[in-house]
C-alpha positions as a Python dict, from the first residue, in 0.01 Angstrom:
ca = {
    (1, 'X'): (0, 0, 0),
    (2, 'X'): (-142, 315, -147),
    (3, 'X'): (111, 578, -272),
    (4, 'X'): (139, 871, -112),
    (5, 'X'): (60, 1233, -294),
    (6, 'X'): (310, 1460, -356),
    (7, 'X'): (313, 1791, -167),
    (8, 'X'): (301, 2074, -412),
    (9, 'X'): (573, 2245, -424),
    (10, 'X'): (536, 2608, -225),
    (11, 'X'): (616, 2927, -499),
    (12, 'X'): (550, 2927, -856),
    (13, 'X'): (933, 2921, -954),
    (14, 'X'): (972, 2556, -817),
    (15, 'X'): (683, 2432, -1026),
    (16, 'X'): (849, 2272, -1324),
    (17, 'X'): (617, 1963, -1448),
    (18, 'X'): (231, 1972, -1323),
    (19, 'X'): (151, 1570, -1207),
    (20, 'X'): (-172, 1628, -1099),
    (21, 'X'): (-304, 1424, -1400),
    (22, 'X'): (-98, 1142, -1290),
    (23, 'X'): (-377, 901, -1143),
    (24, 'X'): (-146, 554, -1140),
    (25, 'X'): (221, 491, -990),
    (26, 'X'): (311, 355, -1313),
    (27, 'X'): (244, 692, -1532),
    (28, 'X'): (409, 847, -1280),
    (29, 'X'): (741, 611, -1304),
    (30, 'X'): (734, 652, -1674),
    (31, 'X'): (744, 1050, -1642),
    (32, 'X'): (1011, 1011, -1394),
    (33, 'X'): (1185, 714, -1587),
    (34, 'X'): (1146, 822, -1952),
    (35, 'X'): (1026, 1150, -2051),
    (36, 'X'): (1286, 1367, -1813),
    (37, 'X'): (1596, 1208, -1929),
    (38, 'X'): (1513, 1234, -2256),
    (39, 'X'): (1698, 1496, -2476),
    (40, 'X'): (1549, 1763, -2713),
    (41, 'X'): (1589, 1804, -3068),
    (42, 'X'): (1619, 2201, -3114),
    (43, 'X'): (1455, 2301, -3467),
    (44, 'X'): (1629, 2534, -3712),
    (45, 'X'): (1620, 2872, -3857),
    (46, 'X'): (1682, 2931, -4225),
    (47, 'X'): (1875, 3254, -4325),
    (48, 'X'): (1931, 3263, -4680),
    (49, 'X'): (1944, 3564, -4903),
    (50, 'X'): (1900, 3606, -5266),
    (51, 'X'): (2176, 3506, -5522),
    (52, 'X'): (2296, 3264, -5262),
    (53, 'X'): (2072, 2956, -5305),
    (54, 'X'): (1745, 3116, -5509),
    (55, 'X'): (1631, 2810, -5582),
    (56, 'X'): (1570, 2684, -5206),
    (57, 'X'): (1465, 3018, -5083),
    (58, 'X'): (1208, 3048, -5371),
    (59, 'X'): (1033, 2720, -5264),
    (60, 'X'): (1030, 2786, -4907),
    (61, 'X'): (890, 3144, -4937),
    (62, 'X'): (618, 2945, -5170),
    (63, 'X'): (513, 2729, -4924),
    (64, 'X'): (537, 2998, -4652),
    (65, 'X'): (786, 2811, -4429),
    (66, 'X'): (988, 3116, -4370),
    (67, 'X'): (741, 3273, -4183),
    (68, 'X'): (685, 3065, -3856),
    (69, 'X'): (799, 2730, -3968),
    (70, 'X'): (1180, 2847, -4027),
    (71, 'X'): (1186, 3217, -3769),
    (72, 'X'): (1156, 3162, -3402),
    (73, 'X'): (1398, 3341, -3182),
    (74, 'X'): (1725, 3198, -3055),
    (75, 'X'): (1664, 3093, -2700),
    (76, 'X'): (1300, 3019, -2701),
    (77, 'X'): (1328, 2714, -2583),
    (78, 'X'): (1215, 2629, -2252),
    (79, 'X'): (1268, 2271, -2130),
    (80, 'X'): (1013, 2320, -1847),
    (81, 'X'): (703, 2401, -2091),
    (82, 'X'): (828, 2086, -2326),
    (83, 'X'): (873, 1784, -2115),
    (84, 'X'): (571, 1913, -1910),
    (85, 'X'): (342, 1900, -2274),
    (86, 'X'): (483, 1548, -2353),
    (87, 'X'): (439, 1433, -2018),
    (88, 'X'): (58, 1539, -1990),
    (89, 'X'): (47, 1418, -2325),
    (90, 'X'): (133, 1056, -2288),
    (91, 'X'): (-141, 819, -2206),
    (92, 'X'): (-119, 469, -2124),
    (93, 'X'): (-391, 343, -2364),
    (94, 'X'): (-184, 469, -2646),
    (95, 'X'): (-426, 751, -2720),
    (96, 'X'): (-305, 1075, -2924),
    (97, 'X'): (-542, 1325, -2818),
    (98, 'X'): (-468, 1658, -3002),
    (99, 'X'): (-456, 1886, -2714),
    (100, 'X'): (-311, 1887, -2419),
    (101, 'X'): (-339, 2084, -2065),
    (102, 'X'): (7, 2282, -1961),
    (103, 'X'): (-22, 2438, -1634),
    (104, 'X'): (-387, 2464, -1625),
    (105, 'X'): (-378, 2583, -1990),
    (106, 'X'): (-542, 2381, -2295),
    (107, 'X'): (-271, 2393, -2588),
    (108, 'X'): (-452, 2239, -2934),
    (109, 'X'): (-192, 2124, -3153),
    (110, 'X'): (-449, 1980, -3421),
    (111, 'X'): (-400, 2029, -3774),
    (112, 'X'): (-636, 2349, -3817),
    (113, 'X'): (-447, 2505, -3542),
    (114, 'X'): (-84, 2463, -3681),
    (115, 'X'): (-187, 2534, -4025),
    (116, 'X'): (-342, 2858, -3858),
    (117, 'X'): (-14, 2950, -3672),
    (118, 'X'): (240, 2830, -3894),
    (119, 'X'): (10, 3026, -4228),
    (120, 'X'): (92, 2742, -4384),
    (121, 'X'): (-279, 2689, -4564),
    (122, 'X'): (-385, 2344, -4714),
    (123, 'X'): (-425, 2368, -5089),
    (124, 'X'): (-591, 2098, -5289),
    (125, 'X'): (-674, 2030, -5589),
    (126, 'X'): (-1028, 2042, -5762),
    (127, 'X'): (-1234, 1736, -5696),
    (128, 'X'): (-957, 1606, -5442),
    (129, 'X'): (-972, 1599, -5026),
    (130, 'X'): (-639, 1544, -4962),
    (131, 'X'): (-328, 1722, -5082),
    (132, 'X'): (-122, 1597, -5355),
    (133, 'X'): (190, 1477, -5108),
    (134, 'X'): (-71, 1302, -4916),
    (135, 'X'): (-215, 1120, -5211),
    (136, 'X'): (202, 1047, -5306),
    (137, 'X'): (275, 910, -4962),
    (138, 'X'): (19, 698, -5008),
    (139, 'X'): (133, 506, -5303),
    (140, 'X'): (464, 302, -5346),
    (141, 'X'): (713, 494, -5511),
    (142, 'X'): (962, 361, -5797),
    (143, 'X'): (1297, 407, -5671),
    (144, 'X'): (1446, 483, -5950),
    (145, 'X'): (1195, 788, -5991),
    (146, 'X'): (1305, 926, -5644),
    (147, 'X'): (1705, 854, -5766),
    (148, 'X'): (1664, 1073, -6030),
    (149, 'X'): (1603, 1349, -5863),
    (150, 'X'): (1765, 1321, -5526),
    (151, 'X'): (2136, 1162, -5602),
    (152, 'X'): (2392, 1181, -5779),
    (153, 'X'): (2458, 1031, -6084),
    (154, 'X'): (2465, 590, -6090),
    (155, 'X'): (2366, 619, -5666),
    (156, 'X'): (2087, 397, -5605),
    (157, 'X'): (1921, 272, -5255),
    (158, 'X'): (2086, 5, -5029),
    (159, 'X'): (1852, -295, -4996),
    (160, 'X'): (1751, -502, -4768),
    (161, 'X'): (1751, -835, -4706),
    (162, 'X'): (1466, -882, -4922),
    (163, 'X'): (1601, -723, -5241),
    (164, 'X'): (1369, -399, -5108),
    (165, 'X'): (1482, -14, -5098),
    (166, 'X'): (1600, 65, -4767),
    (167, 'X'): (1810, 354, -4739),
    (168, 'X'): (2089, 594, -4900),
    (169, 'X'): (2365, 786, -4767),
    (170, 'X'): (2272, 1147, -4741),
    (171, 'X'): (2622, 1268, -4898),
    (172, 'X'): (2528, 1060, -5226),
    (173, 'X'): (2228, 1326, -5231),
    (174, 'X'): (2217, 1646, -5452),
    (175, 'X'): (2304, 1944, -5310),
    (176, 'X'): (1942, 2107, -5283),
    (177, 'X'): (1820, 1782, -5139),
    (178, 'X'): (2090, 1761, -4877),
    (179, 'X'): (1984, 2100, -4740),
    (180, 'X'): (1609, 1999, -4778),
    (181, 'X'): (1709, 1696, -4564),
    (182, 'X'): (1892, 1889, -4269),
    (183, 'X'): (1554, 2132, -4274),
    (184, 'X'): (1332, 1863, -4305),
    (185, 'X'): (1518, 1641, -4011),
    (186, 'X'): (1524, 1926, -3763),
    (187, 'X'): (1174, 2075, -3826),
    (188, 'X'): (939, 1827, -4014),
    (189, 'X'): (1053, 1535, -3926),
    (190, 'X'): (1244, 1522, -3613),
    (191, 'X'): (1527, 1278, -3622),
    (192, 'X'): (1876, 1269, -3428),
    (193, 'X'): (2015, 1030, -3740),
    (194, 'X'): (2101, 1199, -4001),
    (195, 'X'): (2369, 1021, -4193),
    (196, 'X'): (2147, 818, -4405),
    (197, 'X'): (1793, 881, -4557),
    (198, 'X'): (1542, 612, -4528),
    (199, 'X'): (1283, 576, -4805),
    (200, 'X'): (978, 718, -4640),
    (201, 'X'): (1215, 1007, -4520),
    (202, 'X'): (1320, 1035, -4940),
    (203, 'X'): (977, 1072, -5049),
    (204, 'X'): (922, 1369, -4842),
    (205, 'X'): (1250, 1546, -4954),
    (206, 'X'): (1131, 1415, -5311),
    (207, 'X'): (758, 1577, -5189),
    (208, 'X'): (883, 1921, -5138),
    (209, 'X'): (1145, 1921, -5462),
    (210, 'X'): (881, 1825, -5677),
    (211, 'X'): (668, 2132, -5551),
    (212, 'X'): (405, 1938, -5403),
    (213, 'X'): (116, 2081, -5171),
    (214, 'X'): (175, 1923, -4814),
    (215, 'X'): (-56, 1939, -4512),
    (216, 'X'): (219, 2090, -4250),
    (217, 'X'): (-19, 2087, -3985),
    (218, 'X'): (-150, 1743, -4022),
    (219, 'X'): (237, 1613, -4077),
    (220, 'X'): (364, 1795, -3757),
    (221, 'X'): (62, 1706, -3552),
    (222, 'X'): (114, 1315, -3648),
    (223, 'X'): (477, 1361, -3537),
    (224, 'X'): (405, 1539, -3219),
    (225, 'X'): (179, 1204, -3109),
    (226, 'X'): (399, 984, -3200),
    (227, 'X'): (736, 1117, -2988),
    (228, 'X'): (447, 1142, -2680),
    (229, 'X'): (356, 737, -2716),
    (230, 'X'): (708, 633, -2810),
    (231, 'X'): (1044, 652, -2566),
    (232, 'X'): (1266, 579, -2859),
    (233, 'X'): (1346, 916, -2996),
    (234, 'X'): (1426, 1305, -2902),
    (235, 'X'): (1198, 1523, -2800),
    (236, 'X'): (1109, 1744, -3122),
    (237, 'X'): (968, 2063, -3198),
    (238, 'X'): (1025, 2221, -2883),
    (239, 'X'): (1069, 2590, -2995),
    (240, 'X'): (735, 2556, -3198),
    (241, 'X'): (559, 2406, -2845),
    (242, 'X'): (714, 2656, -2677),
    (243, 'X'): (550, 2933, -2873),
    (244, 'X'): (215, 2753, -2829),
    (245, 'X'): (224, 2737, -2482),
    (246, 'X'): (344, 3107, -2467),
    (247, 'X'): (42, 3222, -2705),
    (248, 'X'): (-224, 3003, -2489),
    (249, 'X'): (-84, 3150, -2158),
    (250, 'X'): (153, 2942, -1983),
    (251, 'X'): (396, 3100, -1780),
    (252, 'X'): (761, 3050, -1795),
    (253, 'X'): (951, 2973, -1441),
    (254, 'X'): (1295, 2895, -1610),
    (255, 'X'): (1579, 3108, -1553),
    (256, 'X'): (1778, 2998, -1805),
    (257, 'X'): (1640, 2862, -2233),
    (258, 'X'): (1799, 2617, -2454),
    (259, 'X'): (1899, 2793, -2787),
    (260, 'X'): (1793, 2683, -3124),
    (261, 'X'): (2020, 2380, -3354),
    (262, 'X'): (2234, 2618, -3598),
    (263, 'X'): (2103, 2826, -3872),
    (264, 'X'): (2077, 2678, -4257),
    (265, 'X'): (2286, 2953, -4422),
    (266, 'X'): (2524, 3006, -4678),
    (267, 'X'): (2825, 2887, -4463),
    (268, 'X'): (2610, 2593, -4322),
    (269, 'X'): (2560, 2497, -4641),
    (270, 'X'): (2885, 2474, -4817),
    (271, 'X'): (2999, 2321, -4542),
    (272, 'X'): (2749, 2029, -4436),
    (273, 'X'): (2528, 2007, -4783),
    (274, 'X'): (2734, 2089, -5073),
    (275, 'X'): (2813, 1804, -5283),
    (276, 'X'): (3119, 1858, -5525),
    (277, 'X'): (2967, 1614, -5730),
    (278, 'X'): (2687, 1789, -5825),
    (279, 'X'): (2722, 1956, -6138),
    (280, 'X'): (2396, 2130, -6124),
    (281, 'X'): (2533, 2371, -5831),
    (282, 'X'): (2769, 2585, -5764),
    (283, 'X'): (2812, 2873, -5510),
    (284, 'X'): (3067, 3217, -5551),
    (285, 'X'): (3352, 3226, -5328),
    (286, 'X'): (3619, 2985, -5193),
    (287, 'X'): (3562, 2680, -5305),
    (288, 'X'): (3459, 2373, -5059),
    (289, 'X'): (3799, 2140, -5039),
    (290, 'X'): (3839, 1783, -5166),
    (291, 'X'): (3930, 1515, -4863),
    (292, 'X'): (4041, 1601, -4508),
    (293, 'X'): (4181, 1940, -4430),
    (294, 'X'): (4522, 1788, -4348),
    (295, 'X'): (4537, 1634, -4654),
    (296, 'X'): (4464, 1944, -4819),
    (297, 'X'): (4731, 2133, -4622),
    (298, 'X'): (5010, 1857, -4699),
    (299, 'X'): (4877, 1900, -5069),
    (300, 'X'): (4947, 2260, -5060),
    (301, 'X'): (5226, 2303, -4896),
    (302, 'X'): (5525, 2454, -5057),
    (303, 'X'): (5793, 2232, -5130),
    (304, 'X'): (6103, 2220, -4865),
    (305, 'X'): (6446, 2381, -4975),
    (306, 'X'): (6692, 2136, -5078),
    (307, 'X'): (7073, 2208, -5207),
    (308, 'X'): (7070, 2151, -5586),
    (309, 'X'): (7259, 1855, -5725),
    (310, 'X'): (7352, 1741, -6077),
    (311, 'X'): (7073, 1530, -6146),
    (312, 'X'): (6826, 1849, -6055),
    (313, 'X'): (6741, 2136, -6341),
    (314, 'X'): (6786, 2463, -6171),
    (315, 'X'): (6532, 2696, -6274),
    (316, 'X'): (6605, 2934, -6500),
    (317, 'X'): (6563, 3320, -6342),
    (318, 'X'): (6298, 3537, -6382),
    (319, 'X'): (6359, 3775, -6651),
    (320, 'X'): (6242, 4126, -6534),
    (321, 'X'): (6144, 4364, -6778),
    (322, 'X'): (6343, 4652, -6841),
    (323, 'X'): (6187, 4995, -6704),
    (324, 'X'): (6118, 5251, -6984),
    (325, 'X'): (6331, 5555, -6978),
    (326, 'X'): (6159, 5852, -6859),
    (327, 'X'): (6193, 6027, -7182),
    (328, 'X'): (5939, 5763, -7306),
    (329, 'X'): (5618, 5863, -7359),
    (330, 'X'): (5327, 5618, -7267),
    (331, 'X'): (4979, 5643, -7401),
    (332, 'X'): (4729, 5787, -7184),
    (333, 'X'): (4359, 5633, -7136),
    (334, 'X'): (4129, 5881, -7328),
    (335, 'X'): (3975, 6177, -7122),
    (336, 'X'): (3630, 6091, -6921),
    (337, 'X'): (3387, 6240, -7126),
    (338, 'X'): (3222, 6580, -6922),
    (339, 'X'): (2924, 6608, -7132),
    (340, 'X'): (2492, 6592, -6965),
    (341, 'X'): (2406, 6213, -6886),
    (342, 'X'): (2220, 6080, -7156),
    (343, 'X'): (1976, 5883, -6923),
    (344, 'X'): (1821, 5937, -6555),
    (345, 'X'): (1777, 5689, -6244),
    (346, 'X'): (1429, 5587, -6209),
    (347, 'X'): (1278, 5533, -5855),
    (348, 'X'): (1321, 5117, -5918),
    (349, 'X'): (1645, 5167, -5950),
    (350, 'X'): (1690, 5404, -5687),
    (351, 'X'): (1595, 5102, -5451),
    (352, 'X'): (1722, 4859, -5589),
    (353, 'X'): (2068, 4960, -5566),
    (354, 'X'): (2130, 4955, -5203),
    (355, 'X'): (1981, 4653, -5215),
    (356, 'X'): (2196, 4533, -5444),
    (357, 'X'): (2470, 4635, -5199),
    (358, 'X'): (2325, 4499, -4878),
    (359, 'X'): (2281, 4143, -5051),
    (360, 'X'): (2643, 4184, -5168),
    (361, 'X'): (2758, 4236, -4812),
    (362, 'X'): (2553, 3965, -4680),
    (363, 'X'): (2718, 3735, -4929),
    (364, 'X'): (3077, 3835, -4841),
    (365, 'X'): (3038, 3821, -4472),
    (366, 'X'): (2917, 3490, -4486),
    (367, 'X'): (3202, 3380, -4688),
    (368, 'X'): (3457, 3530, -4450),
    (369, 'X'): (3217, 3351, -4168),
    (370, 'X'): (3311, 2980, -4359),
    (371, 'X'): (3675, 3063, -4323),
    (372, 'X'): (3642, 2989, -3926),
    (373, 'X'): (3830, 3345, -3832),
    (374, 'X'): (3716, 3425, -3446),
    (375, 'X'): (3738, 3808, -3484),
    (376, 'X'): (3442, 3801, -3773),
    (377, 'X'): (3101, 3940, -3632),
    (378, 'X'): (2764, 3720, -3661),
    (379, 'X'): (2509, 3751, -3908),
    (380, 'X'): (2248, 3871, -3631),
    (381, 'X'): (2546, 4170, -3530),
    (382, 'X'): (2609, 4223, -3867),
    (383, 'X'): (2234, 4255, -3935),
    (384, 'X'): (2214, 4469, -3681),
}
């Protein structure tokens, strides 16, 4: 028996997934089946200032990730545009076209595109036509070479049951990788397991360390295909196929947008990424505790009050020194000096001194942001 058509649905603000390219019952059971129930897999913004973690910020503002890549806004999400692009997407030949119609729009999501949007250009080397990660991904890395620069210390990959590299546990990482790692997992690379770093995942973390020249759009484009044909993970990318949608023309019917995964910042990062371990870095301010917090509270607690006995030395009082007399006369600092500056502020560092301040601010109310205290305004109000 031939399956009836669904009736289109009567106002614009009930249309939420178009099926008119649905010609079989069966893509239309997967849609229904597979692709609505499954969850997204928000990306991340990265707000980092100078003096906090130069040496991630640097690399990123190399590669121009914080300008699209890393920036979207907070609730520009909309789950309507994103399981209506994987849906259309999805083809039951296993096909990964690189464009896709939304709503009577045609969104491109090739390579040329993203690079385009994203201004993340692809550099290569003289005499070469692919990028140097591309040519690294390529080959079989040593493990060892990838240890060195990723983990700590003596940490080496868990094998498998061939005496091969499998995985590691992110904690065992390096600081700077660990925070590559949560960037790279939320906006490269979408994955919802995070615990442990699987060797392909290691050589890009061990790609963008080293400083070498990736092909974003070619790397999110493969990943983009691959969630569409496979059921087995998250949905990812959504706020960057939002935007896509948005800047081809698609119209947004949802009332209400899912906000972005939290922010890489200071706090984020002393909190989820810093390894004590790692001698190479260390950040200002209250220092990330050993253990569980519990522990560290028992640890630090004062001792109780107990009635002294025999066997127990009583501490000896405080001696207080005795207060001078006023007759005393105490040595006063020598007078300020009132005579012409001997230099003048330049324009540079006219600028740079508020600067200076701002960063300094930035940097202190992120600190008081780690200590968990719900009277202390957001970066964004802060900012503001």
């Amino acid at each position: 028996m031939a399956s009836k058509k669904r009736r289109a649905p009567s106002t614009p603000s009930q249309v939420r997934f178009d099926l008119s390219q649905f010609t079989s019952q069966e893509a239309c059971e997967r849609y229904t089946n597979i692709v609505v129930p499954r969850k997204l897999l928000p990306e991340r913004n990265v707000i980092v200032y100078y003096t906090e973690f130069d040496k991630f910020k640097e690399e990123l503002e190399r590669r121009d990730y914080d300008e699209e890549l890393t920036d979207f806004n907070d609730s520009s999400i909309d789950i309507g545009i994103v399981k209506e692009f994987y849906t259309n997407l999805y083809d039951l030949e296993d096909k990964s076209p690189k464009q896709v119609r939304v709503r009577g729009h045609l969104v491109k999501f090739d390579e040329n595109t993203l690079n385009t949007f994203l201004k993340t250009p692809i550099i290569l080397e003289e005499g070469e036509n692919l990028c140097a990660y591309s040519r690294f991904a390529l080959l079989r890395p040593y493990p060892q070479e990838l240890a060195a620069k990723l983990f700590i210390l003596g940490t080496r990959f868990e094998l498998n049951a061939d005496g091969q590299p499998l995985k590691i546990l992110r904690k065992n990482m390096i600081t700077l990788a660990q925070t590559t790692s949560v960037l790279s997992f939320s906006n490269l690379i979408p994955t919802s397991h995070t615990s442990d770093v699987t060797l392909d995942k290691a050589k890009l973390i061990y790609g963008i360390i080293m400083k070498m020249e990736m092909n974003m759009g070619d790397l999110i484009s493969h990943q983009i295909s691959f969630t569409a044909q496979h059921d087995t993970s998250r949905l990812g990318f959504p706020a960057l196929i939002t935007t896509l949608c948005k800047v081809r023309g698609v119209q947004s019917y949802s009332r209400s947008l899912e906000n972005l995964s939290p922010a890489i910042n200071l706090a984020y990062i002393k909190k989820k990424c810093w390894n004590l371990d790692d001698p190479t870095m260390t950040f200002r301010g209250p220092r990330k505790a050993r253990g569980k917090r519990s522990e560290v509270l028992t640890a630090s607690a004062p001792p109780e009050t107990t009635t002294p006995s025999s066997s127990i030395a009583l501490v000896p009082p405080i001696q207080i020194p005795a207060i001078p007399p006023p007759s005393t006369k105490i040595p006063l600092l020598a007078p300020l000096s009132t005579g012409p500056l001997d230099f003048s502020f330049t324009p540079q560092m006219l600028r740079s001194m508020p600067q200076s301040l701002h960063r300094g601010h930035s940097i202190i109310m992120q600190s008081l942001q780690g200590l968990g205290l719900a009277s202390i305004m957001s970066m964004d109000e802060f900012d503001a």
